Coordinates of C-alpha atoms in Angstrom, one line a residue:
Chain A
X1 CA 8.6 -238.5 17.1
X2 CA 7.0 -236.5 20.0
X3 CA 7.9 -236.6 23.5
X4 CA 4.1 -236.0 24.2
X5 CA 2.3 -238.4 27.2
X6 CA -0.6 -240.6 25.5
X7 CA -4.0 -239.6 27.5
X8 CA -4.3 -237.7 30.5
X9 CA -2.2 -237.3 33.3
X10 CA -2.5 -235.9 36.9
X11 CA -0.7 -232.9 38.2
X12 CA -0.9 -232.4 42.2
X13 CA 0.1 -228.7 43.1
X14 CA 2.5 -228.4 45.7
X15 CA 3.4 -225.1 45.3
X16 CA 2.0 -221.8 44.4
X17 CA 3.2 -218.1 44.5
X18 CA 1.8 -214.6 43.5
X19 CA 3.3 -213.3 40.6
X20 CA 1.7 -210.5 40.1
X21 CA -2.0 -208.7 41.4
X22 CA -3.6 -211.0 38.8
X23 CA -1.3 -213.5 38.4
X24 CA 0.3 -216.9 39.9
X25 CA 2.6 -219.2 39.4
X26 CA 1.5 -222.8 40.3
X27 CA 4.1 -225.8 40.4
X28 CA 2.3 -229.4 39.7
X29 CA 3.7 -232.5 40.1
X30 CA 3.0 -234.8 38.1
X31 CA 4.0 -238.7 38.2
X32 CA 5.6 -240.1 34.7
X33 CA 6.3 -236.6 33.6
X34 CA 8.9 -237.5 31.0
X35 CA 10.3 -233.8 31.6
X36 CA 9.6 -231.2 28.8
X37 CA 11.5 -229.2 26.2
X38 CA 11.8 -224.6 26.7
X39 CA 8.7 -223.7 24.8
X40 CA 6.5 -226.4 25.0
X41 CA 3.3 -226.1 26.6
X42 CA 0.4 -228.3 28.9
X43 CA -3.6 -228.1 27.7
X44 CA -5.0 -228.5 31.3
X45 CA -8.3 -230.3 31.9
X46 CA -11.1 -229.4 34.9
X47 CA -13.5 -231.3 35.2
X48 CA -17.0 -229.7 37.4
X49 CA -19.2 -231.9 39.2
X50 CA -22.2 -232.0 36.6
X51 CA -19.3 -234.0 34.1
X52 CA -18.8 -230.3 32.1
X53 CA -15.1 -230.2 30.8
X54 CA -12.8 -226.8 29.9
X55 CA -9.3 -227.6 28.7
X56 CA -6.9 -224.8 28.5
X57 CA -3.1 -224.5 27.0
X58 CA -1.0 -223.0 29.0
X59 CA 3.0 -222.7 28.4
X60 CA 5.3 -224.3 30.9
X61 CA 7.9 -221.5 32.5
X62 CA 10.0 -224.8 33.6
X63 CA 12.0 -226.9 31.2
X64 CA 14.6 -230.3 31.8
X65 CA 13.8 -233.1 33.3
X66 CA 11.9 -234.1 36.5
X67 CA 8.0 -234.9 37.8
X68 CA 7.5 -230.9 38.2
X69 CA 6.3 -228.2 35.8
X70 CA 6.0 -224.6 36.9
X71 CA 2.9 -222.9 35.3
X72 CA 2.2 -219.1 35.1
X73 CA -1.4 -218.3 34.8
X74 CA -2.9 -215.3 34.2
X75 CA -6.3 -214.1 35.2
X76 CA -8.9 -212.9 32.5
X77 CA -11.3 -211.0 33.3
X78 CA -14.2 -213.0 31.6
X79 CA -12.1 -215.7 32.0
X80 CA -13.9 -219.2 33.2
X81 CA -10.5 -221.9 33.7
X82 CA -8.2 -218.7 34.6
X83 CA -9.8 -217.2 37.4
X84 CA -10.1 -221.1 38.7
X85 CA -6.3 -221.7 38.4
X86 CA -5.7 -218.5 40.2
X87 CA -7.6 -217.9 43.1
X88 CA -9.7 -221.2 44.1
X89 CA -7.1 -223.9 43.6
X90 CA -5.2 -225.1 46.8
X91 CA -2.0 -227.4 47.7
X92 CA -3.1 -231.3 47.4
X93 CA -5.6 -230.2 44.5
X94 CA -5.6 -232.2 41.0
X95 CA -6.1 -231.3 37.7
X96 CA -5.7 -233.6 34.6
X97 CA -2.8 -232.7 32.0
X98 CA -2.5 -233.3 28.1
X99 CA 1.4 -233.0 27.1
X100 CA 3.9 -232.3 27.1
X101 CA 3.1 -230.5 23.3
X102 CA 4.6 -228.5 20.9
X103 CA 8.0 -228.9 18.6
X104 CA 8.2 -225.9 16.9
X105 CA 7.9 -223.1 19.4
X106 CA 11.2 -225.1 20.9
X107 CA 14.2 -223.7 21.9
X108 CA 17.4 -226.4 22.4
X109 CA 20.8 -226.2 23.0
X110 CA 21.8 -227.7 20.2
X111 CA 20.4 -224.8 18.3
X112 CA 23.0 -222.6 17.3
X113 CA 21.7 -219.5 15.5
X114 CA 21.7 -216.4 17.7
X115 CA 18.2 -216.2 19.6
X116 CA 15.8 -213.0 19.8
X117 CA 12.9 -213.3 22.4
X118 CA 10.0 -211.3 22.2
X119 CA 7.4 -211.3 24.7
X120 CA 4.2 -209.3 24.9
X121 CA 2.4 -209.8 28.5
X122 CA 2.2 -213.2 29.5
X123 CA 3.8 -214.1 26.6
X124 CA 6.8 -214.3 28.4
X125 CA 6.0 -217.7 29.9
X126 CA 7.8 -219.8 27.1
X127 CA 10.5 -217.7 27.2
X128 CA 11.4 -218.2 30.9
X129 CA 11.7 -221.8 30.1
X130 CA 14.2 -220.6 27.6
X131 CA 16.4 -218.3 29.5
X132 CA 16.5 -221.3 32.4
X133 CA 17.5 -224.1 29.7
X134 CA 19.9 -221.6 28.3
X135 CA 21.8 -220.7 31.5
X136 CA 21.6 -224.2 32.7
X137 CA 23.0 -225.7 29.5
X138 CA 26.3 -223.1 29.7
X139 CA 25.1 -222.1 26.5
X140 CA 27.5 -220.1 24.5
X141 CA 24.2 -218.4 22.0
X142 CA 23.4 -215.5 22.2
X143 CA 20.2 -214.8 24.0
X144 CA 17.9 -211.6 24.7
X145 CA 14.5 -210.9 25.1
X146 CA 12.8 -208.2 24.7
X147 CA 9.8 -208.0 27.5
X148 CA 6.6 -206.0 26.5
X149 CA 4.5 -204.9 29.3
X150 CA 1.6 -202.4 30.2
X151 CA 2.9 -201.1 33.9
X152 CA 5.9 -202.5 35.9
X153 CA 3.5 -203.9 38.1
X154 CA 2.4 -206.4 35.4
X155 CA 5.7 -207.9 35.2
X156 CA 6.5 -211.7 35.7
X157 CA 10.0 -213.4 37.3
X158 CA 11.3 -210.0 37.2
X159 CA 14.2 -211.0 39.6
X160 CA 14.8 -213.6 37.7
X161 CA 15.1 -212.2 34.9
X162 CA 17.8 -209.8 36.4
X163 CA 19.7 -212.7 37.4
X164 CA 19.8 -214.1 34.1
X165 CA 21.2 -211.1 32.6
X166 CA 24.4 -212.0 32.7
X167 CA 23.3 -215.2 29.8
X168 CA 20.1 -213.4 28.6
X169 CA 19.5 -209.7 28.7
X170 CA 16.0 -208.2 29.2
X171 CA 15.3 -205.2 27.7
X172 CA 11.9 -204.1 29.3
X173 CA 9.4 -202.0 27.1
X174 CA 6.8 -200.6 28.9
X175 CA 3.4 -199.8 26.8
X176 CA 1.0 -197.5 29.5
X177 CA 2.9 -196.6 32.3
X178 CA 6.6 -196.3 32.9
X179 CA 9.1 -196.4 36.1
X180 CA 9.9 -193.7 38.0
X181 CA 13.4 -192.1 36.5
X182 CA 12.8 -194.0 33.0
X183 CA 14.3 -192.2 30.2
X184 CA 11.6 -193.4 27.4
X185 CA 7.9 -192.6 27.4
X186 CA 5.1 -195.2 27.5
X187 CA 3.7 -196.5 24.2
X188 CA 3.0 -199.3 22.1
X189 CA 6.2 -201.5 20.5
X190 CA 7.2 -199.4 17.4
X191 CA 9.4 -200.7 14.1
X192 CA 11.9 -198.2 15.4
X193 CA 11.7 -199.8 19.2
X194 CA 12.3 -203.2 17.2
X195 CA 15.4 -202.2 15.2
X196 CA 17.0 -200.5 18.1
X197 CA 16.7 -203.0 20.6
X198 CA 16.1 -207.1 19.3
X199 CA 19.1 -208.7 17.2
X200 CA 19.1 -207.4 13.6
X201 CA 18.8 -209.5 10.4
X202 CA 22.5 -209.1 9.9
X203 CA 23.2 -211.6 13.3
X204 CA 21.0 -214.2 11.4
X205 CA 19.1 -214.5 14.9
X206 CA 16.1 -217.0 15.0
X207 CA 13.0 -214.3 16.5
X208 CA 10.5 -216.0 18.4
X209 CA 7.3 -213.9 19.2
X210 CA 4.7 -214.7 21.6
X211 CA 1.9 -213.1 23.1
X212 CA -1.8 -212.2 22.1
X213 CA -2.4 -212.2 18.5
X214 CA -2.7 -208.8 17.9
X215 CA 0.7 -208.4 19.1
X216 CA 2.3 -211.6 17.8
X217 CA 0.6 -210.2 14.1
X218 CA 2.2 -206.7 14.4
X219 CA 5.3 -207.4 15.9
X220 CA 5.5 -209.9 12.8
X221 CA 4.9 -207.7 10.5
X222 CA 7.5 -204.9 11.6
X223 CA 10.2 -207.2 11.8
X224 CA 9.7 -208.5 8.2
X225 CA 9.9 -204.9 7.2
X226 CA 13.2 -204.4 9.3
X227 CA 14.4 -207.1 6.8
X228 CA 14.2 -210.7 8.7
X229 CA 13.4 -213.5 6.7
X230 CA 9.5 -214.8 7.6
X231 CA 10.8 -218.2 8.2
X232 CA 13.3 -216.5 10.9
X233 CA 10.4 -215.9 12.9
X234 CA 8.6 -218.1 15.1
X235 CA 5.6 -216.9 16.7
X236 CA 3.0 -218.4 19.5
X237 CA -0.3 -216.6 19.7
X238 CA -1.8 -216.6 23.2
X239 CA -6.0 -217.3 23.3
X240 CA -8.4 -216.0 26.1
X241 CA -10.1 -217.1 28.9
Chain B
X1 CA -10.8 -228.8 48.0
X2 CA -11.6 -226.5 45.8
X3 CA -14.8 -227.3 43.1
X4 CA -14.4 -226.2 39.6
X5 CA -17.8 -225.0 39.0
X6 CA -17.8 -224.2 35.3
X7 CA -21.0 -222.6 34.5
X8 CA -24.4 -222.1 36.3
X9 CA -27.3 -224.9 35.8
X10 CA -29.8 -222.8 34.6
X11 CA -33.8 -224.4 35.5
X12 CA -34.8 -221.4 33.0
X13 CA -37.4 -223.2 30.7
X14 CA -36.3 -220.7 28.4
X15 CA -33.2 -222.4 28.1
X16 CA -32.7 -225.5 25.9
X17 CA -31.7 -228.6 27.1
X18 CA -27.8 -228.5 27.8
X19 CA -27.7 -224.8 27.6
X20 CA -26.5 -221.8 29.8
X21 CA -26.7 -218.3 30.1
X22 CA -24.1 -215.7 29.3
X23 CA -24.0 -212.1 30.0
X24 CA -21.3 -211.8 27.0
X25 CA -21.7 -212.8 23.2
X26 CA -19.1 -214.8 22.4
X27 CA -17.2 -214.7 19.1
X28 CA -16.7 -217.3 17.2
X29 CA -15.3 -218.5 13.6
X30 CA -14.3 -220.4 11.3
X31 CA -12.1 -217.7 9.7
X32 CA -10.9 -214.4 9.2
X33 CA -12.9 -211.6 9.7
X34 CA -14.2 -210.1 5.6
X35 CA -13.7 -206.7 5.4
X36 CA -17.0 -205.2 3.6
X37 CA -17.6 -202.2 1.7
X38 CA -21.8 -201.2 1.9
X39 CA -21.0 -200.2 -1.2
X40 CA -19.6 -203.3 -3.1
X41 CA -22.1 -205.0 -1.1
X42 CA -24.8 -207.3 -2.5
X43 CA -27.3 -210.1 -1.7
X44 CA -28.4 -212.3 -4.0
X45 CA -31.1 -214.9 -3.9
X46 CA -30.2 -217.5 -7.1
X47 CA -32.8 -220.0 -8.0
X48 CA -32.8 -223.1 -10.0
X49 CA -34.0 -221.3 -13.6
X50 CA -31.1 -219.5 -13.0
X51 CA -33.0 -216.6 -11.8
X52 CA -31.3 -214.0 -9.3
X53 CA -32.7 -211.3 -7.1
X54 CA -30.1 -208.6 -6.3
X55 CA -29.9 -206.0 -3.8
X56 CA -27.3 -203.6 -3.6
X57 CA -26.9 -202.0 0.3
X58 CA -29.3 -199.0 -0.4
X59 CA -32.1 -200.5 -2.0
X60 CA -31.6 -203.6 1.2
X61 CA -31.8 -200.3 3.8
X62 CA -35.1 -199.3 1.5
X63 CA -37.0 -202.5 2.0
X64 CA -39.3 -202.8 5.0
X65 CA -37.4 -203.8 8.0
X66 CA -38.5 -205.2 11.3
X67 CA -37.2 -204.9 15.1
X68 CA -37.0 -208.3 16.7
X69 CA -35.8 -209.9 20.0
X70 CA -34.7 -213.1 19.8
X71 CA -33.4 -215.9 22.2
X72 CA -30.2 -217.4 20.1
X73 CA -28.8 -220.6 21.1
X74 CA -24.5 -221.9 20.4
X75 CA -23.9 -225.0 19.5
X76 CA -21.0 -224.6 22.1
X77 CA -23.9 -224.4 24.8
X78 CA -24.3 -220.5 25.7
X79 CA -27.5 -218.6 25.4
X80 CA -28.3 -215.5 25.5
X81 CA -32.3 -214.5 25.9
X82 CA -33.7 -211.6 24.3
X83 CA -31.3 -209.9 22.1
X84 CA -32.6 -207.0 20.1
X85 CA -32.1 -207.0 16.0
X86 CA -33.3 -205.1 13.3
X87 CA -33.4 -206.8 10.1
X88 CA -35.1 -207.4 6.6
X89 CA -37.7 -210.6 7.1
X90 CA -36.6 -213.3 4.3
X91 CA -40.3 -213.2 3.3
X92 CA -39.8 -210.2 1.6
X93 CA -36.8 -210.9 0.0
X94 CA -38.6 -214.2 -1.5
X95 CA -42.0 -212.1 -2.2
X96 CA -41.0 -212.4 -6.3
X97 CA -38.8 -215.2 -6.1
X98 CA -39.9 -218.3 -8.1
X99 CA -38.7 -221.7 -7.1
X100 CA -39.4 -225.7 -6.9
X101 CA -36.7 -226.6 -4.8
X102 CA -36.9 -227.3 -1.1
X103 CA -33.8 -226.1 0.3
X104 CA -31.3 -223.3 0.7
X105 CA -27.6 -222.9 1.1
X106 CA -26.3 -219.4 2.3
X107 CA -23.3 -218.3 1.1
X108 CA -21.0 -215.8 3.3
X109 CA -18.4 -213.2 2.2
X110 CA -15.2 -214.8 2.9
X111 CA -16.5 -218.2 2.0
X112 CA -18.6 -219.4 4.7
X113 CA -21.6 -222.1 3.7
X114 CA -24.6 -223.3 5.7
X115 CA -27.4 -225.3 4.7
X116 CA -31.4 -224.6 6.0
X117 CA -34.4 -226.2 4.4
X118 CA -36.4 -223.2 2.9
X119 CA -39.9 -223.5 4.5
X120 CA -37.6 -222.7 7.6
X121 CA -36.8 -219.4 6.8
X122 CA -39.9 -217.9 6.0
X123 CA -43.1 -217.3 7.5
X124 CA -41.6 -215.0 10.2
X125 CA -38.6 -217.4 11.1
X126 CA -35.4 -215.5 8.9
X127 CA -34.4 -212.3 8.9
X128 CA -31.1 -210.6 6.9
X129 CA -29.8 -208.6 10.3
X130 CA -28.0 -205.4 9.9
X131 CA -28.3 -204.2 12.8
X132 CA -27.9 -204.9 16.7
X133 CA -28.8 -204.0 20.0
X134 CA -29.6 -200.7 18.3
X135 CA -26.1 -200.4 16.6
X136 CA -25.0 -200.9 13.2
X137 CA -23.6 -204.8 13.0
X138 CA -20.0 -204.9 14.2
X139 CA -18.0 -207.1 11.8
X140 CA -17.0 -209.4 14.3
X141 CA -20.5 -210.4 14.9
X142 CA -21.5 -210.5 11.3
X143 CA -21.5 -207.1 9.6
X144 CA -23.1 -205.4 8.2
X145 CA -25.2 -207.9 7.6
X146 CA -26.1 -211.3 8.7
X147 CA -28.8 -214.3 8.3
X148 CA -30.8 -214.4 11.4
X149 CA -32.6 -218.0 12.5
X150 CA -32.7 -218.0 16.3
X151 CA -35.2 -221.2 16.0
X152 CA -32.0 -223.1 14.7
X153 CA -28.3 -223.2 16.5
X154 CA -26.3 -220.1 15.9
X155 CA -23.9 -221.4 13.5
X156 CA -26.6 -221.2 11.0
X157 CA -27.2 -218.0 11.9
X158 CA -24.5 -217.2 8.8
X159 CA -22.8 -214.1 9.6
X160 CA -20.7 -211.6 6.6
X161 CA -24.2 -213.1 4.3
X162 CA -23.9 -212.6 0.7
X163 CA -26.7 -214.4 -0.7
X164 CA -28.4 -217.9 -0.8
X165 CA -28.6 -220.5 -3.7
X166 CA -31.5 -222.9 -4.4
X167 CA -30.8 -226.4 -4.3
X168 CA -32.6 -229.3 -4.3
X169 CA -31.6 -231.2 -1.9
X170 CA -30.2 -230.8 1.8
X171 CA -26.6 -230.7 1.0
X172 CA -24.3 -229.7 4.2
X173 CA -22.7 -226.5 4.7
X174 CA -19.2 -226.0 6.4
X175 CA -20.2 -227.3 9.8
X176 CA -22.4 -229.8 8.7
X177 CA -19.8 -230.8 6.4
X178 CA -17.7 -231.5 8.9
X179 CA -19.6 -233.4 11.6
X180 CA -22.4 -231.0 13.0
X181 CA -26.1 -231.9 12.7
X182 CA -27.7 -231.3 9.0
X183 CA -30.6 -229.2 10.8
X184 CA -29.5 -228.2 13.9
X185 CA -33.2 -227.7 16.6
X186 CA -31.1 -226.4 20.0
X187 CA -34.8 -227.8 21.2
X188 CA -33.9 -231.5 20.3
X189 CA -30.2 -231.2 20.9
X190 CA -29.3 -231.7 17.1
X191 CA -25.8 -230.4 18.1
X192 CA -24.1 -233.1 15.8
X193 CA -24.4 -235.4 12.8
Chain C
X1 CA -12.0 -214.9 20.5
X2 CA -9.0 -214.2 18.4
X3 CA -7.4 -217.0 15.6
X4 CA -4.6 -219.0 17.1
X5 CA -2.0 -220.2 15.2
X6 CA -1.2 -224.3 14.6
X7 CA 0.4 -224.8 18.4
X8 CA -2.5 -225.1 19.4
X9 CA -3.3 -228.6 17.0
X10 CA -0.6 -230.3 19.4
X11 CA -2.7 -231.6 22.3
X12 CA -5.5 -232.3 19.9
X13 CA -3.7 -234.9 17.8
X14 CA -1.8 -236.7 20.1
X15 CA -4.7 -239.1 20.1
X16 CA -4.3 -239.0 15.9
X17 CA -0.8 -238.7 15.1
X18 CA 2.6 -239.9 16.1
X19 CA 4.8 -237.6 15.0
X20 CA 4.7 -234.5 16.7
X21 CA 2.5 -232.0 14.4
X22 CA 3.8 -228.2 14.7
X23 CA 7.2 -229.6 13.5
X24 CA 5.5 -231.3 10.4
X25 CA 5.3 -229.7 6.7
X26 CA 2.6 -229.5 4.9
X27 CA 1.6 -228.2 1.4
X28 CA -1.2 -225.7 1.0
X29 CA -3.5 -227.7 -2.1
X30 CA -4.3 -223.9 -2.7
X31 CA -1.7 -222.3 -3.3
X32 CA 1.2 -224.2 -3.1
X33 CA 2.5 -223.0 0.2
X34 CA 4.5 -225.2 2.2
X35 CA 4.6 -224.2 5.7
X36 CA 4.6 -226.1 9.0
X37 CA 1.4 -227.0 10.9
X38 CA 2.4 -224.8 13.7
X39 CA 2.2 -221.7 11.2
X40 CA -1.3 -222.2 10.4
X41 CA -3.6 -220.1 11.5
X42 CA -6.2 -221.5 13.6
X43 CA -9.8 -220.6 13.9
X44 CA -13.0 -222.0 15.1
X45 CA -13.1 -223.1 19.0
X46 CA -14.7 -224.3 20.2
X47 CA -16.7 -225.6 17.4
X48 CA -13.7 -227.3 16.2
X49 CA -10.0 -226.6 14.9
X50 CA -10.0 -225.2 11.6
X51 CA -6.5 -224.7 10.7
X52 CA -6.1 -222.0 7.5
X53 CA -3.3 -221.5 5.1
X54 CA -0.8 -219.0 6.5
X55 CA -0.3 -217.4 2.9
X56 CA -4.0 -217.8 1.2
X57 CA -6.4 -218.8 4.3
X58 CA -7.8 -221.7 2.6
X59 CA -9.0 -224.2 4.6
X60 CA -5.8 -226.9 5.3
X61 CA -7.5 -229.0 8.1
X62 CA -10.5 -229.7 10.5
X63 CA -10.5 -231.2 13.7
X64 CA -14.1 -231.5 15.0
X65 CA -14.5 -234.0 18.5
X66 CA -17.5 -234.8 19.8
X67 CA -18.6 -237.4 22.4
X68 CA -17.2 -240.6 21.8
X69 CA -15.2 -239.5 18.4
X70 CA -13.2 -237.1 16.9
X71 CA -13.1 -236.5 12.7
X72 CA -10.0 -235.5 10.9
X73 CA -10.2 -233.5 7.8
X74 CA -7.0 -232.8 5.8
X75 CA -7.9 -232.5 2.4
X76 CA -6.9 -228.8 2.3
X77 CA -3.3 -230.2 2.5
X78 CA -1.5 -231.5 -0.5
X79 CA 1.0 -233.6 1.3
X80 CA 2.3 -233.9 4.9
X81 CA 5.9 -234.1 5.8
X82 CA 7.1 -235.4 9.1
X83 CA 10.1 -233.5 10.1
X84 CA 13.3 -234.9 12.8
X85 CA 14.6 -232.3 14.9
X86 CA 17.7 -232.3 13.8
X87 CA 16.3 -230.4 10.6
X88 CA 13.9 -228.6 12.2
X89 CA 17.0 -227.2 14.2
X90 CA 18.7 -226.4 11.2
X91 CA 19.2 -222.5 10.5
X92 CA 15.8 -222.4 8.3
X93 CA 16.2 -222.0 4.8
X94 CA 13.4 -221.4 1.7
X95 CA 11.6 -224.3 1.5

């Protein structure tokens, strides 16, 4: 059965952060939130004065129980709901919630196949909810993700992440420019990058890919060829605006 | 408080009722992208003797083609005022073509239907569009060639066209099939069945 | 815009099913391919969700909402097959 909410709800945000130049996280609480499963995500609802309605899914970077969600939204650059969420919203400000949704782009404790994370951009959103519920839950799995990102600027709960290391390992890929002092070169996730650095077929991981589709599609496709079984693979596919 | 604004209220009598303008074009559909070869493509136009017209992509380029600027209209509400196309006017690709019936369906590489009543698409309403804003038709938007009928909502507008079939009655396409308006005048709002 | 995949079908059916729908199995009437809803791929926003086979790219499902209603269109799908977690959790096997 699903955990989901029937109708709409009401999220309040009481707190909000840069994450990076283009990005923020925004914490909303919302009243009869039955809590939400690592993975799962919100479609968001604005309403504009005329009565014209945009809904948007966006992944929840929180996961447990509780009346909060933390959101991570990026802003497109043609975007119409993103550029809202980011810039104009302020504290006491409402928007109107669909969810929690989703089942199969889940990670639980109770799981207990090795798990391989792979994030391209915002993609990483799910994943955070993941690491969290995994370091929380004293989880004895094996955990890693592997973070793919244009500049280091563009990268999200960094610090966090570095805490979770010790549970969850980030390995950070960077596709345009690279650190200061980093030994690889900037470029695009390659089969070889794959193989050397997510869990390999013989671990029996389960591999869940998220990001835009392009990514997502090619990421697939490379790891099938390194050998993993398609239904290994789970994969989210992030939309615009 | 901050106000969700959405999208401007355009007064622009150019606009429809309900519509607004964009400065992009949108892509939308219903499913993957075909991938066409010019030279495996054809059109066809197949009437009900069981009749068809055929043009392969060089004699298509050969027939005389127009430059047009349309307004085009979304079913999902955007606008966009004078685009530039260039394109073959359905008139003469019916100038030999026979028929009784009333009605067309257009058929689409990759399996895409819609449904137009056929006194609709000639007389300087339709053209086959291969080409636009002075560019060769990006696949995404429909190439390298797609049916052009600004009068209508954009969805019948069939992009990846492959040919159009006779018939005698107004049966729905995909999107009419599944719950938008059999004819589709942005000018009376026929968004839906 | 770029296809989705059948994640996306979640907050669009709570108003149509129970169960929760990425999780749930279906069978391609195409081509046989059984797959869960959350593998389809997804095309057609805003016009409406037209959720494709993962394998063959028939047409499984349409989900078109308009004021005041919303249609459901399955009969690309042979059969639908609600799933518990506890087998969804299970290390995934041919199926």
């Amino acid at each position: 059965m699903s955990n989901t909410v029937p109708g709409w709800l009401t999220g309040t945000l009481t707190r909000a952060h840069p994450l990076t130049a283009a990005a923020r996280s925004i914490t909303l609480a919302i009243p009869n939130w039955p809590g939400n499963d690592a993975g799962q995500h919100v479609d968001l609802r604005l309403t504009s004065p005329d009565g014209y309605q945009a809904v948007r899914s966006y992944s929840i970077a929180s996961a447990g129980p509780g009346e909060e969600i933390e959101l991570a939204i990026d802003r497109l650059p043609d975007g119409e709901v993103s550029p809202f969420l980011v810039d104009e919203l302020e504290l006491g400000d409402t928007v109107e919630l669909r969810g929690p949704l989703g089942g199969w782009f889940v990670w639980r404790p109770e799981q207990t196949q090795p798990v391989q994370l792979i994030a391209g951009g915002s993609g990483v959103v799910p994943f955070m909810a993941m690491a969290r519920t995994h370091a929380s839950a004293s989880s004895s799995v094996p955990m890693q993700l592997l973070y793919s990102l244009r500049t280091p600027d563009d990268a999200f709960f960094r610090d966090e992440l570095s805490l979770l290391s010790a549970t969850a390992r980030t390995t950070w890929h960077y596709t345009r420019t690279v650190p200061p002092g980093w030994s690889r070169t900037a470029g695009r996730l390659t089969a070889e990058d794959l193989r050397s650095d997510t869990l390999s077929p013989e671990r029996a991981p389960l591999t869940y890919v998220c990001g835009p589709t392009g990514f997502v599609e090619t990421v697939s496709r490379s790891l099938t060829s390194l050998g993993h079984a398609p239904d290994t693979i789970r994969t989210e596919r992030f939309g615009g605006n | 408080m901050a106000v969700f604004g959405g999208r401007r209220r355009d007064d622009n009598p150019a606009l429809p009722p309900g519509q607004h303008l964009t400065e992009s074009f949108p892509v939308l559909s219903a499913g993957p992208t075909p991938s066409i070869n010019t030279e495996d493509w054809e059109f066809f136009i197949h009437t009900e003797t069981g009749q068809t017209h055929r043009w392969k992509w060089d004699q298509f380029l050969d027939l005389p083609s127009e430059d047009i600027t349309v307004d085009i209209h979304c079913v999902t509400s955007w606008s966009k005022l004078g685009t530039g196309w260039r394109g073959v006017s359905l008139d003469t690709l019916f100038a030999e073509v026979e028929t009784g019936f009333d009605f067309v369906m257009a058929h689409s590489y990759g399996g895409y239907t819609t449904n137009l009543p056929l006194d609709e698409i000639l007389d300087g309403q339709a053209w086959i569009a291969y080409e636009y804003d002075g560019d060769g038709l990006d696949p995404e938007h429909g190439g390298p060639a797609r049916l052009l009928v600004p009068h209508l909502y954009f969805w019948k507008s069939a992009k990846w066209v492959r040919g159009l079939v006779m018939q005698s009655e107004d049966n729905p396409g995909f999107w009419e099939e599944y719950g938008y308006h059999v004819h589709g005048d942005p000018w009376r709002e026929e968004r839906y069945a | 815009m770029d296809h989705l995949d059948g994640n996306v079908l979640a907050g669009s059916t709570t108003d149509l099913f129970v169960f929760e729908p990425t999780t749930a199995q279906g069978q391609c009437r195409s081509c046989a391919d059984v797959a869960r809803l959350g593998q389809a791929m997804v095309y057609g926003q805003p016009m409406g969700f037209v959720a494709r086979c993962r394998n063959c790219d028939s047409v499984l499902m349409v989900i078109v909402q308009r004021p005041g209603q919303k249609s459901l269109n399955m009969g690309g799908l042979r059969w639908l097959r609600v799933v518990d977690r506890a087998t969804t959790d299970r290390i995934p096997t041919r199926e």
